[in-house]
mmCIF file of N, CA and C in Angstrom:
data_model
loop_
_atom_site.group_PDB
_atom_site.id
_atom_site.type_symbol
_atom_site.label_atom_id
_atom_site.label_comp_id
_atom_site.label_asym_id
_atom_site.label_seq_id
_atom_site.Cartn_x
_atom_site.Cartn_y
_atom_site.Cartn_z
ATOM 1 N N UNK L 1 9.368 9.084 -18.143
ATOM 2 C CA UNK L 1 9.489 8.588 -19.025
ATOM 3 C C UNK L 1 8.732 8.967 -20.838
ATOM 4 N N UNK L 2 7.385 8.813 -20.428
ATOM 5 C CA UNK L 2 7.128 9.473 -21.481
ATOM 6 C C UNK L 2 7.570 10.461 -21.836
ATOM 7 N N UNK L 3 7.657 11.754 -20.884
ATOM 8 C CA UNK L 3 7.916 12.875 -21.607
ATOM 9 C C UNK L 3 10.081 12.977 -22.449
ATOM 10 N N UNK L 4 10.307 12.080 -22.146
ATOM 11 C CA UNK L 4 11.975 11.471 -22.919
ATOM 12 C C UNK L 4 12.643 12.322 -21.764
ATOM 13 N N UNK L 5 12.918 12.213 -20.899
ATOM 14 C CA UNK L 5 13.918 12.149 -20.277
ATOM 15 C C UNK L 5 13.925 10.959 -19.649
ATOM 16 N N UNK L 6 14.915 10.544 -20.061
ATOM 17 C CA UNK L 6 15.610 9.120 -18.572
ATOM 18 C C UNK L 6 15.499 9.356 -17.741
ATOM 19 N N UNK L 7 17.024 11.060 -16.815
ATOM 20 C CA UNK L 7 17.160 10.743 -16.542
ATOM 21 C C UNK L 7 16.406 10.960 -15.258
ATOM 22 N N UNK L 8 15.275 11.771 -15.685
ATOM 23 C CA UNK L 8 14.584 12.690 -14.707
ATOM 24 C C UNK L 8 13.495 10.688 -14.278
ATOM 25 N N UNK L 9 13.140 10.434 -15.198
ATOM 26 C CA UNK L 9 12.069 8.731 -15.043
ATOM 27 C C UNK L 9 12.908 8.282 -14.424
ATOM 28 N N UNK L 10 14.065 7.880 -14.312
ATOM 29 C CA UNK L 10 15.150 6.991 -13.746
ATOM 30 C C UNK L 10 15.051 7.380 -11.349
ATOM 31 N N UNK L 11 15.159 8.313 -11.723
ATOM 32 C CA UNK L 11 15.334 9.523 -10.442
ATOM 33 C C UNK L 11 13.436 8.610 -9.820
ATOM 34 N N UNK L 12 12.522 9.773 -10.395
ATOM 35 C CA UNK L 12 11.173 8.744 -9.356
ATOM 36 C C UNK L 12 10.893 7.424 -9.714
ATOM 37 N N UNK L 13 11.873 6.323 -10.666
ATOM 38 C CA UNK L 13 11.337 5.333 -10.091
ATOM 39 C C UNK L 13 11.769 4.685 -8.159
ATOM 40 N N UNK L 14 13.962 4.855 -8.506
ATOM 41 C CA UNK L 14 14.017 5.483 -7.322
ATOM 42 C C UNK L 14 13.253 5.351 -6.431
ATOM 43 N N UNK L 15 12.901 6.421 -6.555
ATOM 44 C CA UNK L 15 12.862 7.092 -4.497
ATOM 45 C C UNK L 15 11.249 6.609 -4.563
ATOM 46 N N UNK L 16 10.782 5.705 -5.886
ATOM 47 C CA UNK L 16 9.092 5.679 -5.583
ATOM 48 C C UNK L 16 9.635 3.655 -5.165
ATOM 49 N N UNK L 17 10.268 4.120 -5.185
ATOM 50 C CA UNK L 17 11.030 2.275 -5.308
ATOM 51 C C UNK L 17 11.026 1.971 -3.492
ATOM 52 N N UNK L 18 11.856 3.244 -3.231
ATOM 53 C CA UNK L 18 12.465 3.564 -2.145
ATOM 54 C C UNK L 18 11.685 4.042 -1.262
ATOM 55 N N UNK L 19 10.112 4.696 -1.590
ATOM 56 C CA UNK L 19 9.400 4.670 -0.321
ATOM 57 C C UNK L 19 8.091 3.715 -0.555
ATOM 58 N N UNK L 20 8.406 2.801 -1.214
ATOM 59 C CA UNK L 20 7.432 1.853 -1.512
ATOM 60 C C UNK L 20 8.126 0.588 -0.932
ATOM 61 N N UNK L 21 9.386 0.682 -0.269
ATOM 62 C CA UNK L 21 9.715 -0.167 0.222
ATOM 63 C C UNK L 21 9.870 0.457 1.905
ATOM 64 N N UNK L 22 10.078 1.455 1.607
ATOM 65 C CA UNK L 22 10.086 1.953 3.380
ATOM 66 C C UNK L 22 8.633 2.023 3.730
ATOM 67 N N UNK L 23 7.378 1.156 3.074
ATOM 68 C CA UNK L 23 6.320 1.057 3.425
ATOM 69 C C UNK L 23 5.748 -0.061 3.177
ATOM 70 N N UNK L 24 5.693 -0.695 3.100
ATOM 71 C CA UNK L 24 6.312 -2.596 2.794
ATOM 72 C C UNK L 24 5.271 -2.471 1.762
ATOM 73 N N UNK L 25 4.965 -1.962 0.506
ATOM 74 C CA UNK L 25 4.382 -2.157 -0.790
ATOM 75 C C UNK L 25 4.412 -2.520 -1.508
ATOM 76 N N UNK L 26 4.880 -3.765 -1.560
ATOM 77 C CA UNK L 26 5.470 -4.829 -2.570
ATOM 78 C C UNK L 26 5.026 -4.387 -4.197
ATOM 79 N N UNK L 27 4.055 -4.021 -4.150
ATOM 80 C CA UNK L 27 3.274 -4.342 -5.319
ATOM 81 C C UNK L 27 3.364 -3.168 -6.028
ATOM 82 N N UNK L 28 3.400 -1.863 -5.577
ATOM 83 C CA UNK L 28 4.016 0.012 -6.073
ATOM 84 C C UNK L 28 6.058 -0.468 -6.224
ATOM 85 N N UNK L 29 6.221 -1.187 -4.772
ATOM 86 C CA UNK L 29 7.868 -1.243 -5.675
ATOM 87 C C UNK L 29 8.096 -1.984 -6.870
ATOM 88 N N UNK L 30 7.697 -3.106 -7.332
ATOM 89 C CA UNK L 30 7.838 -3.816 -7.829
ATOM 90 C C UNK L 30 7.504 -3.477 -9.504
ATOM 91 N N UNK L 31 6.512 -1.925 -9.103
ATOM 92 C CA UNK L 31 6.539 -1.687 -9.956
ATOM 93 C C UNK L 31 7.312 -0.432 -10.921
ATOM 94 N N UNK L 32 8.340 0.481 -9.869
ATOM 95 C CA UNK L 32 8.957 0.948 -9.516
ATOM 96 C C UNK L 32 10.102 0.978 -10.449
ATOM 97 N N UNK L 33 10.573 -0.520 -9.624
ATOM 98 C CA UNK L 33 11.724 -1.580 -10.461
ATOM 99 C C UNK L 33 11.399 -1.717 -11.748
ATOM 100 N N UNK L 34 9.968 -2.278 -11.696
ATOM 101 C CA UNK L 34 10.090 -2.281 -13.311
ATOM 102 C C UNK L 34 10.359 -0.953 -14.325
ATOM 103 N N UNK L 35 9.411 0.101 -14.210
ATOM 104 C CA UNK L 35 10.322 1.082 -14.385
ATOM 105 C C UNK L 35 11.839 1.302 -14.517
ATOM 106 N N UNK L 36 12.222 1.511 -13.709
ATOM 107 C CA UNK L 36 13.525 1.352 -14.010
ATOM 108 C C UNK L 36 14.366 1.033 -14.969
ATOM 109 N N UNK L 37 13.339 -0.500 -14.554
ATOM 110 C CA UNK L 37 14.003 -1.632 -15.892
ATOM 111 C C UNK L 37 14.047 -1.181 -18.033
ATOM 112 N N UNK L 38 12.806 -0.714 -17.675
ATOM 113 C CA UNK L 38 12.116 0.013 -18.881
ATOM 114 C C UNK L 38 12.873 1.615 -19.228
ATOM 115 N N UNK L 39 13.326 2.080 -18.539
ATOM 116 C CA UNK L 39 14.327 3.346 -18.393
ATOM 117 C C UNK L 39 15.913 2.686 -18.825
ATOM 118 N N UNK L 40 16.392 1.388 -18.662
ATOM 119 C CA UNK L 40 17.849 1.396 -18.345
ATOM 120 C C UNK L 40 17.708 0.427 -19.607
ATOM 121 N N UNK L 41 16.664 -0.125 -20.505
ATOM 122 C CA UNK L 41 16.234 -0.194 -21.600
ATOM 123 C C UNK L 41 16.184 -0.427 -22.935
ATOM 124 N N UNK L 42 16.212 1.588 -22.987
ATOM 125 C CA UNK L 42 15.950 2.536 -23.414
ATOM 126 C C UNK L 42 16.960 3.460 -23.567
ATOM 127 N N UNK L 43 17.770 2.993 -22.583
ATOM 128 C CA UNK L 43 19.576 3.618 -22.601
ATOM 129 C C UNK L 43 20.005 2.461 -22.986
ATOM 130 N N UNK L 44 19.966 1.634 -23.193
ATOM 131 C CA UNK L 44 20.766 0.503 -23.278
ATOM 132 C C UNK L 44 21.795 0.717 -24.886
ATOM 133 N N UNK L 45 21.074 1.622 -25.721
ATOM 134 C CA UNK L 45 21.429 0.854 -27.890
ATOM 135 C C UNK L 45 22.304 2.376 -27.270
ATOM 136 N N UNK L 46 22.118 3.469 -26.590
ATOM 137 C CA UNK L 46 23.535 4.332 -26.537
ATOM 138 C C UNK L 46 24.611 3.832 -25.898
ATOM 139 N N UNK L 47 24.312 2.927 -25.083
ATOM 140 C CA UNK L 47 26.115 2.480 -24.558
ATOM 141 C C UNK L 47 26.553 1.198 -25.508
ATOM 142 N N UNK L 48 26.899 1.347 -25.698
ATOM 143 C CA UNK L 48 27.225 0.229 -26.755
ATOM 144 C C UNK L 48 28.081 -1.269 -25.658
ATOM 145 N N UNK L 49 28.951 -0.353 -25.353
ATOM 146 C CA UNK L 49 30.297 -0.736 -24.316
ATOM 147 C C UNK L 49 29.650 -1.586 -23.793
ATOM 148 N N UNK L 50 28.457 -0.623 -21.815
ATOM 149 C CA UNK L 50 27.932 -1.610 -21.408
ATOM 150 C C UNK L 50 26.916 -2.126 -21.586
ATOM 151 N N UNK L 51 26.719 -2.122 -23.104
ATOM 152 C CA UNK L 51 25.066 -2.985 -23.252
ATOM 153 C C UNK L 51 25.042 -4.328 -22.959
ATOM 154 N N UNK L 52 25.678 -4.808 -22.205
ATOM 155 C CA UNK L 52 25.543 -6.432 -22.089
ATOM 156 C C UNK L 52 25.140 -6.647 -20.253
ATOM 157 N N UNK L 53 26.374 -5.174 -19.292
ATOM 158 C CA UNK L 53 26.249 -5.636 -17.840
ATOM 159 C C UNK L 53 24.669 -5.378 -18.277
ATOM 160 N N UNK L 54 24.371 -3.913 -18.951
ATOM 161 C CA UNK L 54 22.483 -3.320 -19.008
ATOM 162 C C UNK L 54 21.448 -4.167 -18.982
ATOM 163 N N UNK L 55 21.875 -4.989 -20.051
ATOM 164 C CA UNK L 55 20.871 -6.379 -20.351
ATOM 165 C C UNK L 55 20.592 -7.045 -19.579
ATOM 166 N N UNK L 56 21.479 -7.860 -18.310
ATOM 167 C CA UNK L 56 21.703 -8.307 -17.261
ATOM 168 C C UNK L 56 21.178 -8.231 -16.201
ATOM 169 N N UNK L 57 22.174 -6.345 -15.752
ATOM 170 C CA UNK L 57 20.598 -5.426 -15.087
ATOM 171 C C UNK L 57 19.392 -5.692 -15.294
ATOM 172 N N UNK L 58 18.642 -5.503 -15.922
ATOM 173 C CA UNK L 58 17.763 -5.377 -16.515
ATOM 174 C C UNK L 58 16.673 -7.174 -16.284
ATOM 175 N N UNK L 59 16.901 -7.840 -17.139
ATOM 176 C CA UNK L 59 16.817 -9.022 -16.852
ATOM 177 C C UNK L 59 16.660 -9.962 -15.219
ATOM 178 N N UNK L 60 17.604 -9.295 -14.277
ATOM 179 C CA UNK L 60 17.529 -9.337 -13.017
ATOM 180 C C UNK L 60 16.218 -8.006 -12.775
ATOM 181 N N UNK L 61 15.895 -7.624 -12.476
ATOM 182 C CA UNK L 61 15.249 -6.932 -12.139
ATOM 183 C C UNK L 61 13.245 -7.041 -12.650
ATOM 184 N N UNK L 62 13.498 -7.251 -13.973
ATOM 185 C CA UNK L 62 11.842 -8.035 -14.666
ATOM 186 C C UNK L 62 11.993 -9.300 -13.637
ATOM 187 N N UNK L 63 13.046 -10.111 -13.375
ATOM 188 C CA UNK L 63 12.811 -11.506 -12.601
ATOM 189 C C UNK L 63 12.621 -10.532 -11.022
ATOM 190 N N UNK L 64 13.471 -9.859 -10.055
ATOM 191 C CA UNK L 64 13.005 -9.067 -9.456
ATOM 192 C C UNK L 64 11.086 -9.081 -9.073
ATOM 193 N N UNK L 65 10.987 -8.724 -10.369
ATOM 194 C CA UNK L 65 9.466 -8.330 -10.661
ATOM 195 C C UNK L 65 8.354 -9.192 -10.167
ATOM 196 N N UNK L 66 8.661 -10.023 -10.551
ATOM 197 C CA UNK L 66 7.742 -11.122 -11.277
ATOM 198 C C UNK L 66 8.212 -12.116 -9.873
ATOM 199 N N UNK L 67 9.046 -12.082 -8.910
ATOM 200 C CA UNK L 67 9.142 -12.466 -7.608
ATOM 201 C C UNK L 67 8.250 -12.578 -7.123
ATOM 202 N N UNK L 68 8.390 -10.216 -7.285
ATOM 203 C CA UNK L 68 7.781 -9.861 -5.801
ATOM 204 C C UNK L 68 6.009 -10.079 -6.010
ATOM 205 N N UNK L 69 5.379 -9.924 -7.137
ATOM 206 C CA UNK L 69 4.264 -10.079 -7.841
ATOM 207 C C UNK L 69 3.352 -11.122 -7.219
ATOM 208 N N UNK L 70 4.143 -12.274 -7.692
ATOM 209 C CA UNK L 70 4.223 -13.774 -6.969
ATOM 210 C C UNK L 70 3.926 -13.823 -5.854
ATOM 211 N N UNK L 71 4.393 -13.317 -4.726
ATOM 212 C CA UNK L 71 4.746 -13.130 -2.884
ATOM 213 C C UNK L 71 3.470 -12.374 -2.921
ATOM 214 N N UNK L 72 2.777 -11.698 -3.903
ATOM 215 C CA UNK L 72 1.344 -10.828 -3.609
ATOM 216 C C UNK L 72 0.252 -11.533 -3.975
ATOM 217 N N UNK L 73 0.633 -12.365 -4.469
ATOM 218 C CA UNK L 73 -0.429 -13.690 -5.071
ATOM 219 C C UNK L 73 -1.322 -12.864 -6.576
ATOM 220 N N UNK L 74 -0.422 -11.846 -7.238
ATOM 221 C CA UNK L 74 -0.551 -10.932 -8.060
ATOM 222 C C UNK L 74 -0.485 -12.007 -9.156
ATOM 223 N N UNK L 75 -1.416 -12.641 -9.630
ATOM 224 C CA UNK L 75 -1.210 -13.390 -11.101
ATOM 225 C C UNK L 75 -0.958 -12.487 -12.207
ATOM 226 N N UNK L 76 -1.975 -11.274 -12.617
ATOM 227 C CA UNK L 76 -2.680 -11.292 -14.267
ATOM 228 C C UNK L 76 -0.759 -10.155 -13.391
ATOM 229 N N UNK L 77 -0.513 -9.260 -13.059
ATOM 230 C CA UNK L 77 1.567 -8.603 -13.424
ATOM 231 C C UNK L 77 1.909 -9.685 -13.134
ATOM 232 N N UNK L 78 1.897 -10.874 -12.926
ATOM 233 C CA UNK L 78 3.220 -11.260 -12.634
ATOM 234 C C UNK L 78 2.668 -12.144 -14.359
ATOM 235 N N UNK L 79 1.822 -12.306 -14.621
ATOM 236 C CA UNK L 79 2.014 -12.526 -16.377
ATOM 237 C C UNK L 79 2.949 -11.761 -16.874
ATOM 238 N N UNK L 80 2.238 -11.110 -16.751
ATOM 239 C CA UNK L 80 2.634 -9.066 -18.228
ATOM 240 C C UNK L 80 4.087 -9.872 -17.923
ATOM 241 N N UNK L 81 4.894 -9.430 -16.454
ATOM 242 C CA UNK L 81 5.958 -9.766 -16.191
ATOM 243 C C UNK L 81 6.980 -10.266 -17.131
ATOM 244 N N UNK L 82 6.122 -11.872 -17.167
ATOM 245 C CA UNK L 82 6.729 -13.065 -17.771
ATOM 246 C C UNK L 82 6.973 -12.884 -19.544
ATOM 247 N N UNK L 83 5.381 -12.130 -19.817
ATOM 248 C CA UNK L 83 5.541 -11.109 -21.215
ATOM 249 C C UNK L 83 7.182 -10.515 -21.736
ATOM 250 N N UNK L 84 6.945 -9.839 -20.177
ATOM 251 C CA UNK L 84 7.718 -8.409 -20.992
ATOM 252 C C UNK L 84 9.278 -9.450 -20.647
ATOM 253 N N UNK L 85 9.243 -10.449 -19.715
ATOM 254 C CA UNK L 85 10.106 -11.282 -19.342
ATOM 255 C C UNK L 85 10.853 -11.702 -21.188
ATOM 256 N N UNK L 86 9.675 -12.735 -22.182
ATOM 257 C CA UNK L 86 10.136 -13.121 -23.309
ATOM 258 C C UNK L 86 9.861 -12.839 -24.147
ATOM 259 N N UNK L 87 9.387 -10.478 -24.044
ATOM 260 C CA UNK L 87 9.875 -10.221 -25.019
ATOM 261 C C UNK L 87 11.665 -9.764 -25.239
ATOM 262 N N UNK L 88 11.856 -9.526 -23.820
ATOM 263 C CA UNK L 88 13.489 -9.197 -24.054
ATOM 264 C C UNK L 88 13.841 -10.364 -24.575
ATOM 265 N N UNK L 89 13.796 -11.900 -23.794
ATOM 266 C CA UNK L 89 14.840 -12.558 -24.397
ATOM 267 C C UNK L 89 14.592 -13.310 -25.870
ATOM 268 N N UNK L 90 13.627 -12.517 -27.042
ATOM 269 C CA UNK L 90 12.986 -12.701 -27.948
ATOM 270 C C UNK L 90 14.088 -11.661 -28.566
ATOM 271 N N UNK L 91 13.773 -10.189 -27.969
ATOM 272 C CA UNK L 91 14.417 -9.602 -28.678
ATOM 273 C C UNK L 91 15.905 -9.642 -29.207
ATOM 274 N N UNK L 92 16.821 -9.822 -27.863
ATOM 275 C CA UNK L 92 18.538 -10.435 -27.496
ATOM 276 C C UNK L 92 18.810 -12.053 -28.020
ATOM 277 N N UNK L 93 17.934 -12.454 -28.417
ATOM 278 C CA UNK L 93 17.567 -14.292 -29.381
ATOM 279 C C UNK L 93 18.407 -14.646 -28.041
ATOM 280 N N UNK L 94 18.020 -14.504 -26.737
ATOM 281 C CA UNK L 94 18.276 -15.561 -25.549
ATOM 282 C C UNK L 94 17.047 -16.292 -25.780
ATOM 283 N N UNK L 95 17.751 -17.891 -26.358
ATOM 284 C CA UNK L 95 16.364 -18.897 -26.458
ATOM 285 C C UNK L 95 15.821 -19.658 -25.462
ATOM 286 N N UNK L 96 17.008 -20.194 -25.006
ATOM 287 C CA UNK L 96 17.099 -20.904 -23.824
ATOM 288 C C UNK L 96 15.736 -20.005 -22.465
ATOM 289 N N UNK L 97 16.629 -18.727 -22.041
ATOM 290 C CA UNK L 97 15.229 -18.287 -20.477
ATOM 291 C C UNK L 97 14.232 -18.121 -22.037
ATOM 292 N N UNK L 98 14.336 -17.745 -23.014
ATOM 293 C CA UNK L 98 12.719 -17.385 -23.189
ATOM 294 C C UNK L 98 11.846 -18.910 -23.389
ATOM 295 N N UNK L 99 12.498 -20.222 -23.728
ATOM 296 C CA UNK L 99 11.927 -21.007 -23.505
ATOM 297 C C UNK L 99 11.061 -21.363 -21.959
ATOM 298 N N UNK L 100 12.478 -20.737 -21.314
ATOM 299 C CA UNK L 100 11.434 -21.219 -19.334
ATOM 300 C C UNK L 100 10.538 -20.553 -20.256
ATOM 301 N N UNK L 101 10.534 -19.192 -20.054
ATOM 302 C CA UNK L 101 9.852 -18.016 -19.752
ATOM 303 C C UNK L 101 7.987 -18.732 -20.085
ATOM 304 N N UNK L 102 8.101 -18.544 -21.252
ATOM 305 C CA UNK L 102 7.194 -20.269 -21.876
ATOM 306 C C UNK L 102 6.194 -21.012 -20.902
ATOM 307 N N UNK L 103 7.719 -21.862 -20.467
ATOM 308 C CA UNK L 103 7.119 -22.907 -20.127
ATOM 309 C C UNK L 103 6.677 -22.396 -18.035
ATOM 310 N N UNK L 104 7.037 -21.020 -18.041
ATOM 311 C CA UNK L 104 6.349 -20.627 -16.711
ATOM 312 C C UNK L 104 4.835 -19.936 -17.204
ATOM 313 N N UNK L 105 4.725 -19.274 -18.135
ATOM 314 C CA UNK L 105 3.685 -18.817 -19.446
ATOM 315 C C UNK L 105 2.717 -19.659 -18.689
ATOM 316 N N UNK L 106 2.813 -20.828 -19.770
ATOM 317 C CA UNK L 106 1.989 -22.013 -20.047
ATOM 318 C C UNK L 106 1.318 -22.632 -18.442
ATOM 319 N N UNK L 107 1.786 -22.531 -17.450
ATOM 320 C CA UNK L 107 1.453 -22.907 -15.869
ATOM 321 C C UNK L 107 0.785 -21.746 -15.224
ATOM 322 N N UNK L 108 0.362 -20.561 -16.596
ATOM 323 C CA UNK L 108 -0.297 -19.527 -15.476
ATOM 324 C C UNK L 108 -1.677 -20.318 -16.999
ATOM 325 N N UNK L 109 -1.780 -20.571 -17.581
ATOM 326 C CA UNK L 109 -3.131 -20.679 -18.713
ATOM 327 C C UNK L 109 -3.333 -22.141 -18.482
ATOM 328 N N UNK L 110 -2.814 -23.461 -18.453
ATOM 329 C CA UNK L 110 -2.698 -24.492 -17.976
ATOM 330 C C UNK L 110 -2.366 -25.241 -16.691
ATOM 331 N N UNK L 111 -2.907 -24.665 -15.767
ATOM 332 C CA UNK L 111 -1.940 -25.264 -14.138
ATOM 333 C C UNK L 111 -2.011 -27.445 -14.605
ATOM 334 N N UNK L 112 -0.958 -27.290 -14.189
ATOM 335 C CA UNK L 112 -1.044 -28.980 -13.499
ATOM 336 C C UNK L 112 -2.500 -29.289 -13.233
ATOM 337 N N UNK L 113 -3.282 -30.508 -13.661
ATOM 338 C CA UNK L 113 -4.042 -31.077 -13.030
ATOM 339 C C UNK L 113 -3.693 -31.886 -11.804
ATOM 340 N N UNK L 114 -4.322 -31.708 -10.957
ATOM 341 C CA UNK L 114 -4.321 -32.869 -9.432
ATOM 342 C C UNK L 114 -5.097 -33.882 -9.500
ATOM 343 N N UNK L 115 -3.985 -34.618 -9.116
ATOM 344 C CA UNK L 115 -4.644 -36.025 -9.207
ATOM 345 C C UNK L 115 -5.925 -36.738 -8.105
ATOM 346 N N UNK L 116 -7.192 -37.122 -8.496
ATOM 347 C CA UNK L 116 -8.732 -37.332 -8.521
ATOM 348 C C UNK L 116 -8.338 -38.376 -7.606
ATOM 349 N N UNK L 117 -9.852 -38.604 -6.765
ATOM 350 C CA UNK L 117 -9.412 -38.419 -5.403
ATOM 351 C C UNK L 117 -10.308 -39.804 -5.720
ATOM 352 N N UNK L 118 -9.761 -41.150 -5.402
ATOM 353 C CA UNK L 118 -10.816 -42.568 -5.162
ATOM 354 C C UNK L 118 -12.209 -42.605 -4.380
#
């Protein structure tokens, strides 16, 4: 992706995701899916007709990444993914999902208080 070859980057991320899945490594698989989403996001501007479908797919991928990180207990990476989702929603003026994502982030930084024992 850095070398300005999105197609090559996408292929590398897809292959990394497949290898990670076979190795049952959810963290690396999540990172590969996140890379795929980044490549897809960079390509959206070039395909105006397919933009809505692409944006929906990017959102799905980022949500999957967040769930994978959550399942592995990697809070820092899940929080980063939530922030990326928030940026994604605000870029697209999608306020309701943005507010829900803010709520999720808030739960990370201010977890609910447990009831006090008597």
